[in-house]
Amino acid sequence: MGGDNVTWVKEFILLGLSTDQRIQVGLFVLFGATYLLTLLGNGLIILLIWLDTRLHSPMYFFLCNLSVVDICYTTSGVPQMLAHFLMEKKTITYTRCATQLFFSLALGGIEFLLLAAMAYDRYVAVCDPLQYVMVMRREIFVSLATVSWLIGLTNSAVETAVTMKLPTCGQNILNHVACETLAMVRLACVDITFNQIIILISSIIVLLVPCCLVSLSYAHIVAAILRIRSIQGRRKAFGTCTSHLTVVSMSYGMALFTYMQPRTSASAEQDKMVVIFYAVVTPMLNPLIYSLRNKDMKAALKKVIEKNLA
């Protein structure tokens, strides 16, 4: 692969988190356990929603999509991290690098967009409960999820294409744990202004706009809750949103802190922590947040357990 004055490489070397063998073994155990918990937790949510007809509603449809995204997202990067923890030379081919970048960008964007769709669902449920069934009918919530997936995949295809086209002039050492946009851009040996514009546009589409929609939805939700006179009514209304609000705050908070700050103040180590947060921590925490605070999910799990033990 090459051109007249610039060259591309066939593989990249990832520096990872540490060169200390004992630390890497410890990280292998930690990340391996976290990955298994992620698969178990999200898989259980998908199974419960599939089996229990009481969970066949827009909110749980979006939650099922979110669990699918979390499983795919963590699988796009963690197995490779685990393998590299046990390898002295951490290499990844150009093709695998491009594939990993595409899926991480796509699934990350889809998750942000799904969270915005879920915020709209909560807005309708709290602010216009009498019209909820009509507004959030099947074709509407399925369309919202479909659009989220299409925008995420399209956005990722464009960003991956322009990122992987960057020549590195033979440089192939990535100071990262995975193939990630900012790390790839840092490796380029040509002008990256166009890439910076694409990254900015991408951040606006899959991060800033959904974040604004979520903020607007919750502004209306809070206003509606404050108009409820009874304390019990307020608690019940707010209880329907707490799990989603927790996940939203965690996901958008980290992303906005990272991608909306001046690039000069960013560091490779910070980028590593962000990738680990989204690929390892968030997919594991989401099932816990949604299941521990959700009576319907607890009831569905209890029903499945009792059925199997009977």
Short mmCIF file of N, CA, C and O in Angstrom, two decimals, residues 74-195:
data_model
loop_
_atom_site.label_atom_id
_atom_site.label_comp_id
_atom_site.label_asym_id
_atom_site.label_seq_id
_atom_site.Cartn_x
_atom_site.Cartn_y
_atom_site.Cartn_z
N THR A 74 -18.19 -3.92 23.70
CA THR A 74 -17.12 -4.47 24.53
C THR A 74 -16.41 -5.62 23.82
O THR A 74 -15.19 -5.79 23.96
N THR A 75 -17.13 -6.37 22.97
CA THR A 75 -16.52 -7.48 22.23
C THR A 75 -15.62 -6.97 21.10
O THR A 75 -14.69 -7.67 20.68
N SER A 76 -15.86 -5.75 20.64
CA SER A 76 -15.03 -5.20 19.56
C SER A 76 -13.61 -4.85 20.01
O SER A 76 -12.72 -4.71 19.18
N GLY A 77 -13.43 -4.73 21.33
CA GLY A 77 -12.11 -4.33 21.80
C GLY A 77 -11.51 -5.14 22.92
O GLY A 77 -10.30 -5.39 22.95
N VAL A 78 -12.33 -5.60 23.86
CA VAL A 78 -11.80 -6.27 25.06
C VAL A 78 -11.09 -7.59 24.77
O VAL A 78 -10.01 -7.82 25.33
N PRO A 79 -11.63 -8.50 23.94
CA PRO A 79 -10.89 -9.75 23.67
C PRO A 79 -9.47 -9.50 23.15
O PRO A 79 -8.53 -10.21 23.51
N GLN A 80 -9.33 -8.47 22.30
CA GLN A 80 -7.99 -8.14 21.81
C GLN A 80 -7.11 -7.63 22.94
O GLN A 80 -5.93 -7.99 23.04
N MET A 81 -7.67 -6.78 23.83
CA MET A 81 -6.90 -6.30 24.98
C MET A 81 -6.43 -7.47 25.84
O MET A 81 -5.27 -7.51 26.28
N LEU A 82 -7.32 -8.43 26.07
CA LEU A 82 -6.98 -9.59 26.89
C LEU A 82 -5.84 -10.39 26.27
O LEU A 82 -4.91 -10.81 26.96
N ALA A 83 -5.90 -10.58 24.95
CA ALA A 83 -4.84 -11.31 24.25
C ALA A 83 -3.52 -10.57 24.34
O ALA A 83 -2.46 -11.16 24.58
N HIS A 84 -3.57 -9.24 24.20
CA HIS A 84 -2.35 -8.44 24.24
C HIS A 84 -1.71 -8.38 25.62
O HIS A 84 -0.50 -8.20 25.73
N PHE A 85 -2.52 -8.54 26.67
CA PHE A 85 -1.96 -8.56 28.02
C PHE A 85 -1.00 -9.74 28.20
O PHE A 85 -0.09 -9.69 29.03
N LEU A 86 -1.20 -10.80 27.41
CA LEU A 86 -0.37 -12.00 27.53
C LEU A 86 0.68 -12.10 26.43
O LEU A 86 1.39 -13.09 26.33
N MET A 87 0.77 -11.06 25.59
CA MET A 87 1.72 -11.08 24.48
C MET A 87 2.79 -10.00 24.68
O MET A 87 2.51 -8.92 25.19
N GLU A 88 4.00 -10.35 24.29
CA GLU A 88 5.10 -9.38 24.42
C GLU A 88 5.00 -8.31 23.35
O GLU A 88 5.18 -7.12 23.63
N LYS A 89 4.69 -8.72 22.11
CA LYS A 89 4.54 -7.77 21.01
C LYS A 89 3.06 -7.64 20.67
O LYS A 89 2.43 -8.59 20.22
N LYS A 90 2.51 -6.46 20.89
CA LYS A 90 1.07 -6.23 20.70
C LYS A 90 0.82 -5.62 19.32
O LYS A 90 0.87 -4.41 19.16
N THR A 91 0.57 -6.47 18.34
CA THR A 91 0.37 -5.98 16.97
C THR A 91 -1.07 -6.19 16.52
O THR A 91 -1.78 -7.07 17.02
N ILE A 92 -1.48 -5.37 15.56
CA ILE A 92 -2.80 -5.52 14.94
C ILE A 92 -2.67 -5.13 13.48
O ILE A 92 -2.02 -4.12 13.15
N THR A 93 -3.23 -5.92 12.59
CA THR A 93 -3.11 -5.65 11.16
C THR A 93 -3.91 -4.40 10.79
O THR A 93 -4.82 -3.98 11.51
N TYR A 94 -3.58 -3.84 9.63
CA TYR A 94 -4.28 -2.65 9.13
C TYR A 94 -5.77 -2.92 8.99
O TYR A 94 -6.60 -2.10 9.39
N THR A 95 -6.12 -4.07 8.43
CA THR A 95 -7.53 -4.42 8.22
C THR A 95 -8.27 -4.58 9.53
O THR A 95 -9.39 -4.07 9.70
N ARG A 96 -7.68 -5.29 10.49
CA ARG A 96 -8.31 -5.48 11.79
C ARG A 96 -8.44 -4.14 12.52
O ARG A 96 -9.42 -3.91 13.23
N CYS A 97 -7.44 -3.29 12.35
CA CYS A 97 -7.46 -1.98 12.98
C CYS A 97 -8.63 -1.15 12.44
O CYS A 97 -9.38 -0.53 13.20
N ALA A 98 -8.80 -1.17 11.11
CA ALA A 98 -9.89 -0.42 10.48
C ALA A 98 -11.24 -0.98 10.91
O ALA A 98 -12.19 -0.23 11.18
N THR A 99 -11.33 -2.30 11.01
CA THR A 99 -12.59 -2.95 11.43
C THR A 99 -12.93 -2.58 12.86
O THR A 99 -14.09 -2.25 13.18
N GLN A 100 -11.93 -2.63 13.73
CA GLN A 100 -12.15 -2.28 15.14
C GLN A 100 -12.56 -0.82 15.28
O GLN A 100 -13.49 -0.51 16.04
N LEU A 101 -11.91 0.06 14.54
CA LEU A 101 -12.24 1.48 14.59
C LEU A 101 -13.67 1.71 14.13
O LEU A 101 -14.43 2.47 14.76
N PHE A 102 -14.07 1.05 13.05
CA PHE A 102 -15.43 1.21 12.52
C PHE A 102 -16.47 0.81 13.56
O PHE A 102 -17.43 1.55 13.82
N PHE A 103 -16.31 -0.36 14.15
CA PHE A 103 -17.32 -0.85 15.09
C PHE A 103 -17.35 -0.05 16.39
O PHE A 103 -18.42 0.19 16.95
N SER A 104 -16.18 0.38 16.88
CA SER A 104 -16.17 1.17 18.11
C SER A 104 -16.84 2.52 17.90
O SER A 104 -17.62 2.98 18.75
N LEU A 105 -16.57 3.17 16.76
CA LEU A 105 -17.20 4.45 16.45
C LEU A 105 -18.71 4.29 16.23
O LEU A 105 -19.51 5.07 16.73
N ALA A 106 -19.07 3.24 15.48
CA ALA A 106 -20.49 3.01 15.17
C ALA A 106 -21.29 2.72 16.43
O ALA A 106 -22.32 3.35 16.69
N LEU A 107 -20.81 1.79 17.24
CA LEU A 107 -21.54 1.38 18.44
C LEU A 107 -21.58 2.48 19.49
O LEU A 107 -22.58 2.64 20.20
N GLY A 108 -20.49 3.25 19.59
CA GLY A 108 -20.49 4.38 20.51
C GLY A 108 -21.52 5.42 20.11
O GLY A 108 -22.28 5.93 20.94
N GLY A 109 -21.57 5.73 18.81
CA GLY A 109 -22.55 6.69 18.31
C GLY A 109 -23.97 6.20 18.47
O GLY A 109 -24.87 6.95 18.87
N ILE A 110 -24.20 4.92 18.18
CA ILE A 110 -25.54 4.34 18.32
C ILE A 110 -26.01 4.42 19.77
O ILE A 110 -27.17 4.72 20.04
N GLU A 111 -25.10 4.16 20.71
CA GLU A 111 -25.48 4.22 22.13
C GLU A 111 -25.93 5.62 22.53
O GLU A 111 -26.95 5.78 23.21
N PHE A 112 -25.21 6.65 22.10
CA PHE A 112 -25.60 8.03 22.43
C PHE A 112 -26.96 8.37 21.83
O PHE A 112 -27.79 9.02 22.47
N LEU A 113 -27.20 7.92 20.61
CA LEU A 113 -28.47 8.21 19.93
C LEU A 113 -29.62 7.44 20.58
O LEU A 113 -30.73 7.97 20.72
N LEU A 114 -29.37 6.19 20.99
CA LEU A 114 -30.40 5.41 21.68
C LEU A 114 -30.76 6.05 23.03
O LEU A 114 -31.93 6.05 23.42
N LEU A 115 -29.77 6.59 23.72
CA LEU A 115 -30.03 7.25 25.00
C LEU A 115 -30.93 8.47 24.79
O LEU A 115 -31.79 8.78 25.64
N ALA A 116 -30.75 9.16 23.66
CA ALA A 116 -31.61 10.30 23.34
C ALA A 116 -33.03 9.83 23.05
O ALA A 116 -34.01 10.45 23.48
N ALA A 117 -33.16 8.71 22.33
CA ALA A 117 -34.49 8.15 22.04
C ALA A 117 -35.18 7.71 23.32
O ALA A 117 -36.39 7.91 23.50
N MET A 118 -34.40 7.15 24.24
CA MET A 118 -34.95 6.73 25.54
C MET A 118 -35.40 7.93 26.36
O MET A 118 -36.40 7.87 27.09
N ALA A 119 -34.67 9.04 26.24
CA ALA A 119 -35.06 10.26 26.95
C ALA A 119 -36.39 10.78 26.42
O ALA A 119 -37.24 11.24 27.20
N TYR A 120 -36.59 10.69 25.11
CA TYR A 120 -37.86 11.12 24.52
C TYR A 120 -38.99 10.23 25.02
O TYR A 120 -40.10 10.71 25.32
N ASP A 121 -38.73 8.93 25.11
CA ASP A 121 -39.72 7.99 25.63
C ASP A 121 -40.12 8.36 27.06
O ASP A 121 -41.31 8.36 27.40
N ARG A 122 -39.15 8.69 27.89
CA ARG A 122 -39.43 9.08 29.29
C ARG A 122 -40.18 10.42 29.33
O ARG A 122 -41.05 10.64 30.18
N TYR A 123 -39.84 11.31 28.40
CA TYR A 123 -40.52 12.62 28.33
C TYR A 123 -42.01 12.42 28.05
O TYR A 123 -42.86 13.02 28.72
N VAL A 124 -42.33 11.57 27.08
CA VAL A 124 -43.74 11.33 26.73
C VAL A 124 -44.44 10.64 27.90
O VAL A 124 -45.58 10.99 28.24
N ALA A 125 -43.76 9.69 28.54
CA ALA A 125 -44.37 8.94 29.64
C ALA A 125 -44.72 9.83 30.82
O ALA A 125 -45.76 9.66 31.47
N VAL A 126 -43.85 10.80 31.12
CA VAL A 126 -44.06 11.67 32.29
C VAL A 126 -44.91 12.89 31.96
O VAL A 126 -45.81 13.27 32.72
N CYS A 127 -44.64 13.51 30.81
CA CYS A 127 -45.29 14.78 30.47
C CYS A 127 -46.64 14.62 29.75
O CYS A 127 -47.47 15.51 29.80
N ASP A 128 -46.82 13.49 29.09
CA ASP A 128 -48.09 13.29 28.37
C ASP A 128 -48.52 11.82 28.48
O ASP A 128 -48.66 11.11 27.48
N PRO A 129 -48.73 11.35 29.72
CA PRO A 129 -49.02 9.92 29.94
C PRO A 129 -50.28 9.42 29.25
O PRO A 129 -50.34 8.26 28.84
N LEU A 130 -51.30 10.27 29.11
CA LEU A 130 -52.55 9.84 28.49
C LEU A 130 -52.39 9.56 27.00
O LEU A 130 -53.15 8.78 26.42
N GLN A 131 -51.41 10.22 26.38
CA GLN A 131 -51.17 10.03 24.95
C GLN A 131 -50.00 9.09 24.67
O GLN A 131 -49.63 8.89 23.51
N TYR A 132 -49.43 8.52 25.74
CA TYR A 132 -48.20 7.73 25.59
C TYR A 132 -48.37 6.57 24.61
O TYR A 132 -47.53 6.37 23.72
N VAL A 133 -49.45 5.79 24.77
CA VAL A 133 -49.65 4.62 23.91
C VAL A 133 -49.77 5.01 22.44
O VAL A 133 -49.24 4.33 21.55
N MET A 134 -50.41 6.14 22.17
CA MET A 134 -50.58 6.58 20.79
C MET A 134 -49.28 7.17 20.23
O MET A 134 -48.89 6.88 19.09
N VAL A 135 -48.61 7.99 21.03
CA VAL A 135 -47.37 8.64 20.57
C VAL A 135 -46.25 7.62 20.38
O VAL A 135 -45.54 7.63 19.37
N MET A 136 -46.07 6.75 21.38
CA MET A 136 -44.99 5.76 21.32
C MET A 136 -45.50 4.41 20.82
O MET A 136 -45.23 3.37 21.41
N ARG A 137 -46.25 4.45 19.71
CA ARG A 137 -46.71 3.20 19.11
C ARG A 137 -45.53 2.50 18.43
O ARG A 137 -44.47 3.10 18.23
N ARG A 138 -45.75 1.24 18.07
CA ARG A 138 -44.65 0.39 17.61
C ARG A 138 -43.84 0.99 16.46
O ARG A 138 -42.60 0.99 16.50
N GLU A 139 -44.52 1.52 15.45
CA GLU A 139 -43.77 2.03 14.29
C GLU A 139 -42.89 3.22 14.66
O GLU A 139 -41.85 3.45 14.04
N ILE A 140 -43.30 3.97 15.70
CA ILE A 140 -42.51 5.13 16.12
C ILE A 140 -41.24 4.69 16.84
O ILE A 140 -40.14 5.12 16.48
N PHE A 141 -41.38 3.82 17.86
CA PHE A 141 -40.17 3.47 18.61
C PHE A 141 -39.23 2.57 17.81
O PHE A 141 -38.01 2.63 17.98
N VAL A 142 -39.78 1.76 16.92
CA VAL A 142 -38.91 0.96 16.03
C VAL A 142 -38.16 1.88 15.07
O VAL A 142 -36.97 1.68 14.80
N SER A 143 -38.84 2.91 14.56
CA SER A 143 -38.20 3.88 13.66
C SER A 143 -37.09 4.65 14.36
O SER A 143 -36.02 4.88 13.78
N LEU A 144 -37.33 5.04 15.61
CA LEU A 144 -36.32 5.77 16.38
C LEU A 144 -35.06 4.92 16.56
O LEU A 144 -33.94 5.41 16.41
N ALA A 145 -35.24 3.65 16.87
CA ALA A 145 -34.10 2.76 17.05
C ALA A 145 -33.38 2.52 15.71
O ALA A 145 -32.15 2.55 15.65
N THR A 146 -34.16 2.34 14.65
CA THR A 146 -33.57 2.10 13.32
C THR A 146 -32.74 3.30 12.86
O THR A 146 -31.62 3.14 12.35
N VAL A 147 -33.29 4.49 13.05
CA VAL A 147 -32.57 5.72 12.67
C VAL A 147 -31.28 5.85 13.48
O VAL A 147 -30.23 6.25 12.95
N SER A 148 -31.33 5.49 14.75
CA SER A 148 -30.14 5.54 15.61
C SER A 148 -29.04 4.64 15.05
O SER A 148 -27.87 5.04 14.96
N TRP A 149 -29.42 3.43 14.67
CA TRP A 149 -28.45 2.50 14.10
C TRP A 149 -27.91 3.00 12.75
O TRP A 149 -26.69 2.93 12.51
N LEU A 150 -28.77 3.50 11.90
CA LEU A 150 -28.34 3.96 10.57
C LEU A 150 -27.40 5.16 10.66
O LEU A 150 -26.38 5.22 9.97
N ILE A 151 -27.75 6.13 11.52
CA ILE A 151 -26.89 7.31 11.67
C ILE A 151 -25.54 6.91 12.25
O ILE A 151 -24.49 7.36 11.79
N GLY A 152 -25.57 6.05 13.26
CA GLY A 152 -24.32 5.60 13.88
C GLY A 152 -23.42 4.88 12.90
O GLY A 152 -22.21 5.13 12.84
N LEU A 153 -23.98 3.98 12.10
CA LEU A 153 -23.19 3.22 11.13
C LEU A 153 -22.66 4.11 10.02
O LEU A 153 -21.49 3.99 9.60
N THR A 154 -23.50 5.03 9.52
CA THR A 154 -23.08 5.94 8.44
C THR A 154 -21.99 6.88 8.91
O THR A 154 -20.97 7.08 8.22
N ASN A 155 -22.19 7.45 10.07
CA ASN A 155 -21.20 8.37 10.64
C ASN A 155 -19.86 7.66 10.83
O ASN A 155 -18.79 8.20 10.50
N SER A 156 -19.91 6.43 11.32
CA SER A 156 -18.68 5.66 11.53
C SER A 156 -17.98 5.33 10.23
O SER A 156 -16.75 5.38 10.14
N ALA A 157 -18.76 4.98 9.21
CA ALA A 157 -18.17 4.63 7.90
C ALA A 157 -17.37 5.80 7.34
O ALA A 157 -16.26 5.63 6.83
N VAL A 158 -17.93 7.01 7.44
CA VAL A 158 -17.26 8.21 6.93
C VAL A 158 -16.00 8.50 7.74
O VAL A 158 -14.92 8.71 7.17
N GLU A 159 -16.14 8.49 9.09
CA GLU A 159 -14.99 8.84 9.93
C GLU A 159 -13.88 7.80 9.81
O GLU A 159 -12.69 8.15 9.79
N THR A 160 -14.25 6.53 9.73
CA THR A 160 -13.25 5.47 9.58
C THR A 160 -12.51 5.61 8.26
O THR A 160 -11.28 5.47 8.19
N ALA A 161 -13.25 5.90 7.19
CA ALA A 161 -12.64 6.02 5.86
C ALA A 161 -11.61 7.14 5.83
O ALA A 161 -10.48 6.94 5.34
N VAL A 162 -11.97 8.31 6.33
CA VAL A 162 -11.03 9.44 6.26
C VAL A 162 -9.86 9.26 7.24
O VAL A 162 -8.76 9.77 7.00
N THR A 163 -10.08 8.52 8.32
CA THR A 163 -9.01 8.29 9.29
C THR A 163 -8.00 7.27 8.78
O THR A 163 -6.78 7.49 8.84
N MET A 164 -8.49 6.17 8.23
CA MET A 164 -7.60 5.11 7.77
C MET A 164 -6.88 5.48 6.47
O MET A 164 -5.92 4.80 6.09
N LYS A 165 -7.33 6.53 5.79
CA LYS A 165 -6.65 6.99 4.57
C LYS A 165 -5.42 7.84 4.89
O LYS A 165 -4.62 8.13 4.01
N LEU A 166 -5.27 8.22 6.15
CA LEU A 166 -4.13 9.06 6.54
C LEU A 166 -2.83 8.28 6.44
O LEU A 166 -2.69 7.21 7.05
N PRO A 167 -1.84 8.77 5.69
CA PRO A 167 -0.54 8.11 5.64
C PRO A 167 0.26 8.40 6.91
O PRO A 167 0.11 9.46 7.52
N THR A 168 1.06 7.44 7.33
CA THR A 168 1.84 7.61 8.57
C THR A 168 3.35 7.66 8.30
O THR A 168 4.14 7.71 9.23
N CYS A 169 3.74 7.60 7.01
CA CYS A 169 5.15 7.67 6.63
C CYS A 169 5.99 6.61 7.35
O CYS A 169 7.10 6.88 7.82
N GLY A 170 5.43 5.40 7.45
CA GLY A 170 6.16 4.30 8.05
C GLY A 170 6.00 4.17 9.55
O GLY A 170 6.38 3.15 10.13
N GLN A 171 5.47 5.17 10.21
CA GLN A 171 5.28 5.10 11.66
C GLN A 171 4.10 4.19 11.96
O GLN A 171 3.02 4.35 11.39
N ASN A 172 4.29 3.23 12.86
CA ASN A 172 3.22 2.28 13.15
C ASN A 172 3.04 1.99 14.64
O ASN A 172 2.40 1.01 15.01
N ILE A 173 3.61 2.83 15.49
CA ILE A 173 3.49 2.61 16.94
C ILE A 173 2.38 3.50 17.48
O ILE A 173 2.48 4.74 17.46
N LEU A 174 1.30 2.87 17.96
CA LEU A 174 0.16 3.59 18.53
C LEU A 174 0.24 3.55 20.04
O LEU A 174 0.24 2.47 20.64
N ASN A 175 0.32 4.72 20.66
CA ASN A 175 0.33 4.78 22.12
C ASN A 175 -1.10 4.67 22.63
O ASN A 175 -1.71 5.64 23.08
N HIS A 176 -1.64 3.45 22.52
CA HIS A 176 -3.04 3.24 22.88
C HIS A 176 -3.28 1.76 23.16
O HIS A 176 -2.39 0.92 22.97
N VAL A 177 -4.51 1.44 23.63
CA VAL A 177 -4.88 0.04 23.88
C VAL A 177 -5.68 -0.52 22.71
O VAL A 177 -5.94 -1.72 22.64
N ALA A 178 -6.10 0.35 21.80
CA ALA A 178 -6.91 -0.06 20.66
C ALA A 178 -6.75 0.95 19.54
O ALA A 178 -6.18 2.02 19.72
N CYS A 179 -7.28 0.61 18.37
CA CYS A 179 -7.27 1.55 17.25
C CYS A 179 -8.37 2.58 17.50
O CYS A 179 -9.56 2.25 17.47
N GLU A 180 -7.96 3.81 17.73
CA GLU A 180 -8.90 4.87 18.09
C GLU A 180 -8.58 6.10 17.26
O GLU A 180 -7.42 6.36 16.92
N THR A 181 -9.61 6.86 16.91
CA THR A 181 -9.47 7.96 15.96
C THR A 181 -8.35 8.92 16.32
O THR A 181 -7.48 9.22 15.50
N LEU A 182 -8.36 9.45 17.54
CA LEU A 182 -7.39 10.46 17.92
C LEU A 182 -5.96 9.92 17.89
O LEU A 182 -5.02 10.63 17.52
N ALA A 183 -5.79 8.66 18.28
CA ALA A 183 -4.45 8.05 18.24
C ALA A 183 -3.98 7.90 16.80
O ALA A 183 -2.80 8.13 16.49
N MET A 184 -4.88 7.52 15.90
CA MET A 184 -4.53 7.37 14.49
C MET A 184 -4.18 8.72 13.86
O MET A 184 -3.23 8.83 13.08
N VAL A 185 -4.94 9.74 14.21
CA VAL A 185 -4.69 11.08 13.67
C VAL A 185 -3.34 11.60 14.13
O VAL A 185 -2.62 12.25 13.36
N ARG A 186 -2.98 11.33 15.39
CA ARG A 186 -1.68 11.77 15.91
C ARG A 186 -0.52 11.14 15.14
O ARG A 186 0.58 11.70 15.08
N LEU A 187 -0.76 9.97 14.56
CA LEU A 187 0.29 9.25 13.86
C LEU A 187 0.51 9.77 12.44
O LEU A 187 1.52 9.46 11.81
N ALA A 188 -0.42 10.54 11.93
CA ALA A 188 -0.36 11.01 10.54
C ALA A 188 0.83 11.94 10.30
O ALA A 188 1.25 12.69 11.18
N CYS A 189 1.34 11.89 9.06
CA CYS A 189 2.49 12.74 8.71
C CYS A 189 2.09 13.77 7.65
O CYS A 189 2.95 14.29 6.92
N VAL A 190 0.79 14.03 7.52
CA VAL A 190 0.29 15.04 6.59
C VAL A 190 -0.65 15.98 7.35
O VAL A 190 -0.95 15.77 8.53
N ASP A 191 -1.12 16.99 6.67
CA ASP A 191 -2.04 17.94 7.29
C ASP A 191 -3.34 17.23 7.69
O ASP A 191 -3.92 16.48 6.89
N ILE A 192 -3.81 17.45 8.92
CA ILE A 192 -4.99 16.73 9.43
C ILE A 192 -6.19 17.67 9.64
O ILE A 192 -7.13 17.30 10.34
N THR A 193 -6.15 18.85 9.03
CA THR A 193 -7.25 19.81 9.21
C THR A 193 -8.59 19.21 8.80
O THR A 193 -9.59 19.36 9.51
N PHE A 194 -8.61 18.52 7.66
CA PHE A 194 -9.86 17.91 7.18
C PHE A 194 -10.38 16.88 8.18
O PHE A 194 -11.59 16.81 8.46
N ASN A 195 -9.46 16.08 8.74
CA ASN A 195 -9.85 15.07 9.72
C ASN A 195 -10.42 15.71 10.98
O ASN A 195 -11.38 15.21 11.58
#
